[in-house]
Short mmCIF file of C-alpha atoms in Angstrom, two decimals:
data_model
loop_
_atom_site.label_atom_id
_atom_site.label_comp_id
_atom_site.label_asym_id
_atom_site.label_seq_id
_atom_site.Cartn_x
_atom_site.Cartn_y
_atom_site.Cartn_z
CA GLN A 13 -9.37 -5.99 21.48
CA GLN A 14 -7.61 -8.64 19.47
CA GLN A 15 -7.52 -6.83 16.13
CA VAL A 16 -4.51 -5.63 14.22
CA LYS A 17 -5.37 -3.11 11.51
CA GLN A 18 -3.01 -2.72 8.58
CA SER A 19 -2.90 -0.12 5.83
CA PRO A 20 -2.69 0.42 2.95
CA GLN A 21 -4.12 -2.67 1.29
CA SER A 22 -1.84 -2.16 -1.70
CA LEU A 23 1.06 0.13 -2.46
CA ILE A 24 3.00 1.01 -5.58
CA VAL A 25 6.42 2.61 -5.14
CA GLN A 26 9.07 3.59 -7.63
CA LYS A 27 12.41 1.83 -7.44
CA GLY A 28 14.65 3.66 -5.00
CA GLY A 29 11.72 5.15 -3.09
CA ILE A 30 10.59 4.57 0.49
CA SER A 31 7.76 2.11 1.13
CA ILE A 32 5.78 2.70 4.32
CA ILE A 33 3.20 0.29 5.75
CA ASN A 34 1.30 1.04 8.94
CA CYS A 35 -0.32 -1.09 11.62
CA ALA A 36 -2.33 -0.40 14.73
CA TYR A 37 -3.16 -2.77 17.55
CA GLU A 38 -5.63 -2.72 20.41
CA ASN A 39 -4.46 -5.18 23.04
CA THR A 40 -1.98 -3.49 25.38
CA ALA A 41 -0.83 -6.92 26.55
CA PHE A 42 0.87 -7.50 23.19
CA ASP A 43 4.64 -7.24 23.47
CA TYR A 44 5.94 -8.79 20.26
CA PHE A 45 5.45 -7.13 16.87
CA PRO A 46 6.85 -8.92 13.80
CA TRP A 47 6.64 -8.13 10.12
CA TYR A 48 6.40 -11.00 7.67
CA GLN A 49 7.15 -11.01 3.95
CA GLN A 50 5.34 -13.43 1.68
CA PHE A 51 6.08 -14.20 -1.95
CA PRO A 52 3.49 -15.98 -4.12
CA GLY A 53 3.40 -19.71 -3.43
CA LYS A 54 5.55 -19.40 -0.31
CA GLY A 55 4.84 -19.25 3.38
CA PRO A 56 5.31 -16.03 5.35
CA ALA A 57 8.95 -15.38 6.34
CA LEU A 58 9.96 -13.22 9.28
CA LEU A 59 11.47 -9.97 8.09
CA ILE A 60 12.03 -7.99 11.28
CA ALA A 61 10.44 -7.80 14.71
CA ILE A 62 10.37 -5.37 17.62
CA ARG A 63 9.56 -5.39 21.33
CA PRO A 64 7.89 -2.38 22.99
CA ASP A 65 10.97 -1.40 24.97
CA VAL A 66 12.48 0.31 21.91
CA SER A 67 10.99 2.85 19.51
CA GLU A 68 12.91 1.83 16.43
CA LYS A 69 14.74 -1.15 15.04
CA LYS A 70 16.74 -1.19 11.83
CA GLU A 71 18.02 -4.12 9.83
CA GLY A 72 19.60 -3.16 6.55
CA ARG A 73 17.01 -1.32 4.44
CA PHE A 74 14.16 -2.33 6.75
CA THR A 75 13.14 -0.27 9.79
CA ILE A 76 10.31 -0.74 12.27
CA SER A 77 9.08 2.38 14.05
CA PHE A 78 7.06 1.74 17.20
CA ASN A 79 4.80 4.17 19.06
CA LYS A 80 3.62 2.54 22.27
CA SER A 81 1.34 5.37 23.39
CA ALA A 82 -0.46 5.42 20.04
CA LYS A 83 -0.42 1.62 19.78
CA GLN A 84 0.98 1.87 16.28
CA PHE A 85 3.96 0.46 14.44
CA SER A 86 5.17 0.81 10.90
CA LEU A 87 7.56 -0.77 8.43
CA HIS A 88 9.80 1.43 6.32
CA ILE A 89 11.65 -0.02 3.35
CA MET A 90 14.37 2.33 2.18
CA ASP A 91 15.72 2.29 -1.39
CA SER A 92 12.89 -0.07 -2.42
CA GLN A 93 13.86 -2.63 -5.05
CA PRO A 94 11.76 -4.71 -7.48
CA GLY A 95 12.77 -7.80 -5.47
CA ASP A 96 10.91 -6.30 -2.49
CA SER A 97 7.62 -6.77 -4.36
CA ALA A 98 5.64 -9.09 -2.10
CA THR A 99 2.80 -9.12 0.41
CA TYR A 100 3.75 -7.78 3.82
CA PHE A 101 1.94 -8.72 7.01
CA CYS A 102 2.24 -7.11 10.40
CA ALA A 103 1.33 -9.16 13.43
CA ALA A 104 1.22 -8.88 17.19
CA SER A 105 1.22 -11.27 20.10
CA LYS A 106 2.28 -11.81 23.65
CA ALA A 107 5.88 -12.98 23.73
CA SER A 108 4.76 -15.68 26.14
CA ASN A 109 2.81 -17.60 23.49
CA TYR A 110 3.54 -16.18 19.99
CA GLN A 111 -0.14 -16.66 19.16
CA LEU A 112 0.09 -14.16 16.33
CA ILE A 113 -2.80 -11.87 15.46
CA TRP A 114 -2.25 -10.79 11.87
CA GLY A 115 -2.99 -7.69 9.88
CA ALA A 116 -4.79 -8.05 6.57
CA GLY A 117 -1.63 -7.69 4.49
CA THR A 118 -0.26 -5.09 2.08
CA LYS A 119 0.55 -5.99 -1.50
CA LEU A 120 3.67 -3.99 -2.37
CA ILE A 121 4.73 -3.46 -5.98
CA ILE A 122 8.02 -1.78 -6.73
CA LYS A 123 8.10 -0.33 -10.25
CA PRO A 124 11.48 -0.42 -12.02
CA GLU B 29 18.85 -23.44 5.85
CA PRO B 30 16.41 -25.62 7.83
CA GLU B 31 12.84 -25.43 6.66
CA VAL B 32 9.35 -26.53 7.57
CA THR B 33 7.93 -28.93 5.01
CA GLN B 34 4.23 -29.30 4.33
CA THR B 35 2.34 -31.91 2.31
CA PRO B 36 0.28 -31.99 0.22
CA SER B 37 0.77 -28.65 -1.48
CA HIS B 38 -2.81 -28.80 -2.75
CA GLN B 39 -5.68 -31.11 -1.86
CA VAL B 40 -9.15 -31.17 -3.33
CA THR B 41 -11.80 -33.02 -1.36
CA GLN B 42 -15.53 -33.49 -1.22
CA MET B 43 -17.55 -31.93 1.57
CA GLY B 44 -17.86 -34.32 4.52
CA GLN B 45 -14.60 -36.13 3.82
CA GLU B 46 -11.73 -36.36 6.30
CA VAL B 47 -8.50 -34.58 5.45
CA ILE B 48 -5.06 -34.87 7.02
CA LEU B 49 -2.48 -32.16 6.39
CA ARG B 50 1.08 -33.04 7.22
CA CYS B 51 3.98 -30.96 8.44
CA VAL B 52 7.59 -31.77 9.21
CA PRO B 53 8.84 -29.04 11.55
CA ILE B 54 12.48 -28.09 11.94
CA SER B 55 14.11 -30.97 13.77
CA ASN B 56 15.12 -29.34 17.06
CA HIS B 57 12.04 -27.16 17.39
CA LEU B 58 9.65 -27.80 20.26
CA TYR B 59 6.69 -25.52 19.59
CA PHE B 60 4.34 -26.15 16.70
CA TYR B 61 1.53 -24.11 15.23
CA TRP B 62 -1.19 -24.27 12.62
CA TYR B 63 -2.53 -21.13 10.99
CA ARG B 64 -4.94 -20.77 8.09
CA GLN B 65 -5.62 -18.12 5.48
CA ILE B 66 -8.91 -18.07 3.64
CA LEU B 67 -8.39 -16.59 0.19
CA GLY B 68 -8.25 -12.80 0.38
CA GLN B 69 -8.56 -12.75 4.15
CA LYS B 70 -6.26 -12.52 7.16
CA VAL B 71 -4.01 -15.25 8.43
CA GLU B 72 -5.72 -16.76 11.49
CA PHE B 73 -4.28 -18.71 14.41
CA LEU B 74 -5.72 -22.20 14.84
CA VAL B 75 -3.69 -24.05 17.45
CA SER B 76 -0.36 -24.30 19.20
CA PHE B 77 1.21 -27.53 20.44
CA TYR B 78 3.99 -28.20 22.92
CA ASN B 79 5.17 -31.22 24.84
CA ASN B 80 2.68 -33.47 23.08
CA GLU B 81 -0.36 -31.47 23.96
CA ILE B 82 -2.33 -28.48 22.77
CA SER B 83 -1.13 -25.26 24.43
CA GLU B 84 -3.77 -22.92 23.04
CA LYS B 85 -6.48 -23.05 20.43
CA SER B 86 -8.73 -20.49 18.78
CA GLU B 87 -12.49 -20.47 18.38
CA ILE B 88 -12.00 -21.79 14.85
CA PHE B 89 -10.40 -24.97 16.18
CA ASP B 90 -13.60 -26.81 17.06
CA ASP B 91 -14.29 -30.51 17.51
CA GLN B 92 -13.86 -31.11 13.78
CA PHE B 93 -10.15 -30.32 14.09
CA SER B 94 -7.43 -32.31 15.80
CA VAL B 95 -3.65 -32.27 15.85
CA GLU B 96 -1.17 -34.99 16.47
CA ARG B 97 2.55 -35.60 16.56
CA PRO B 98 2.42 -39.28 15.72
CA ASP B 99 6.09 -40.16 15.39
CA GLY B 100 8.34 -37.42 16.76
CA SER B 101 8.92 -35.79 13.39
CA ASN B 102 5.52 -35.22 11.77
CA PHE B 103 2.89 -32.81 13.02
CA THR B 104 -0.54 -33.32 11.50
CA LEU B 105 -3.78 -31.39 11.29
CA LYS B 106 -6.90 -33.50 10.78
CA ILE B 107 -10.26 -32.14 9.73
CA ARG B 108 -12.83 -34.84 10.41
CA SER B 109 -15.71 -33.81 8.18
CA THR B 110 -14.76 -30.97 5.87
CA LYS B 111 -17.09 -28.07 5.13
CA LEU B 112 -17.01 -25.67 2.21
CA GLU B 113 -15.78 -22.93 4.53
CA ASP B 114 -12.70 -24.99 5.43
CA SER B 115 -11.30 -24.15 2.00
CA ALA B 116 -8.14 -22.19 2.77
CA MET B 117 -4.36 -22.23 2.81
CA TYR B 118 -3.14 -23.96 5.94
CA PHE B 119 0.28 -22.99 7.26
CA CYS B 120 2.34 -24.98 9.73
CA ALA B 121 5.02 -23.20 11.77
CA SER B 122 7.58 -24.23 14.34
CA ARG B 123 9.73 -22.47 16.92
CA GLY B 124 12.76 -23.47 18.93
CA GLN B 125 13.10 -23.31 22.70
CA GLY B 126 13.76 -19.73 23.80
CA ALA B 127 13.49 -18.45 20.23
CA ASN B 128 11.14 -15.74 19.07
CA VAL B 129 11.04 -16.69 15.41
CA LEU B 130 8.25 -18.76 13.92
CA THR B 131 9.39 -20.52 10.77
CA PHE B 132 6.52 -21.18 8.39
CA GLY B 133 6.06 -23.85 5.77
CA ALA B 134 4.93 -23.04 2.23
CA GLY B 135 1.38 -24.05 3.08
CA SER B 136 -1.18 -26.65 2.00
CA ARG B 137 -4.05 -25.39 -0.09
CA LEU B 138 -7.29 -27.19 0.76
CA THR B 139 -10.21 -26.94 -1.62
CA VAL B 140 -13.53 -28.39 -0.42
CA LEU B 141 -16.13 -28.98 -3.14
#
């Protein structure tokens, strides 16, 4: 009930394309869904987060789509750039404690 | 931009030795966390700390682990008697009152031989 499943494990996208990473959760008590971006040698950095009261949130080229009934959420990166190459983690938690349960990560490579 | 600072960046130790990993959270943050990531695996929650006591801890955080905020600025994770399986990247994070953003440090890589 505590798992967050993330796919794909790795993704290669051409520059200018759309990168899509998917996550599914099990615990219906979760109400906070962040995406983190991690570059080699650095800690995870919050990219964008969503609460279940909205189905979509957009910040610049990054969009989270949220499907509460399916218990799924996804990250879309529009006009992907080589600088977006990183490992992306989805996570979920209760907003009351931010005890994040993490997905396994997706290594994204944007080809010039 | 304020950041969470972790030291050391890499520590190599012998099995059975005690290790202390140090973190300096963002100065006005009140909630502190330790997570770990074994190489090639998921990031896992270890413990959260607020108001000078542990708020929550995971199954991983057994009696070999302890946390402390010794001086109002540092937040430490101690592993009393390290095991090979403690080899991992340990991340400290902090969060401000009423905020929903955890700010992570760059991590401390622990290698147990």
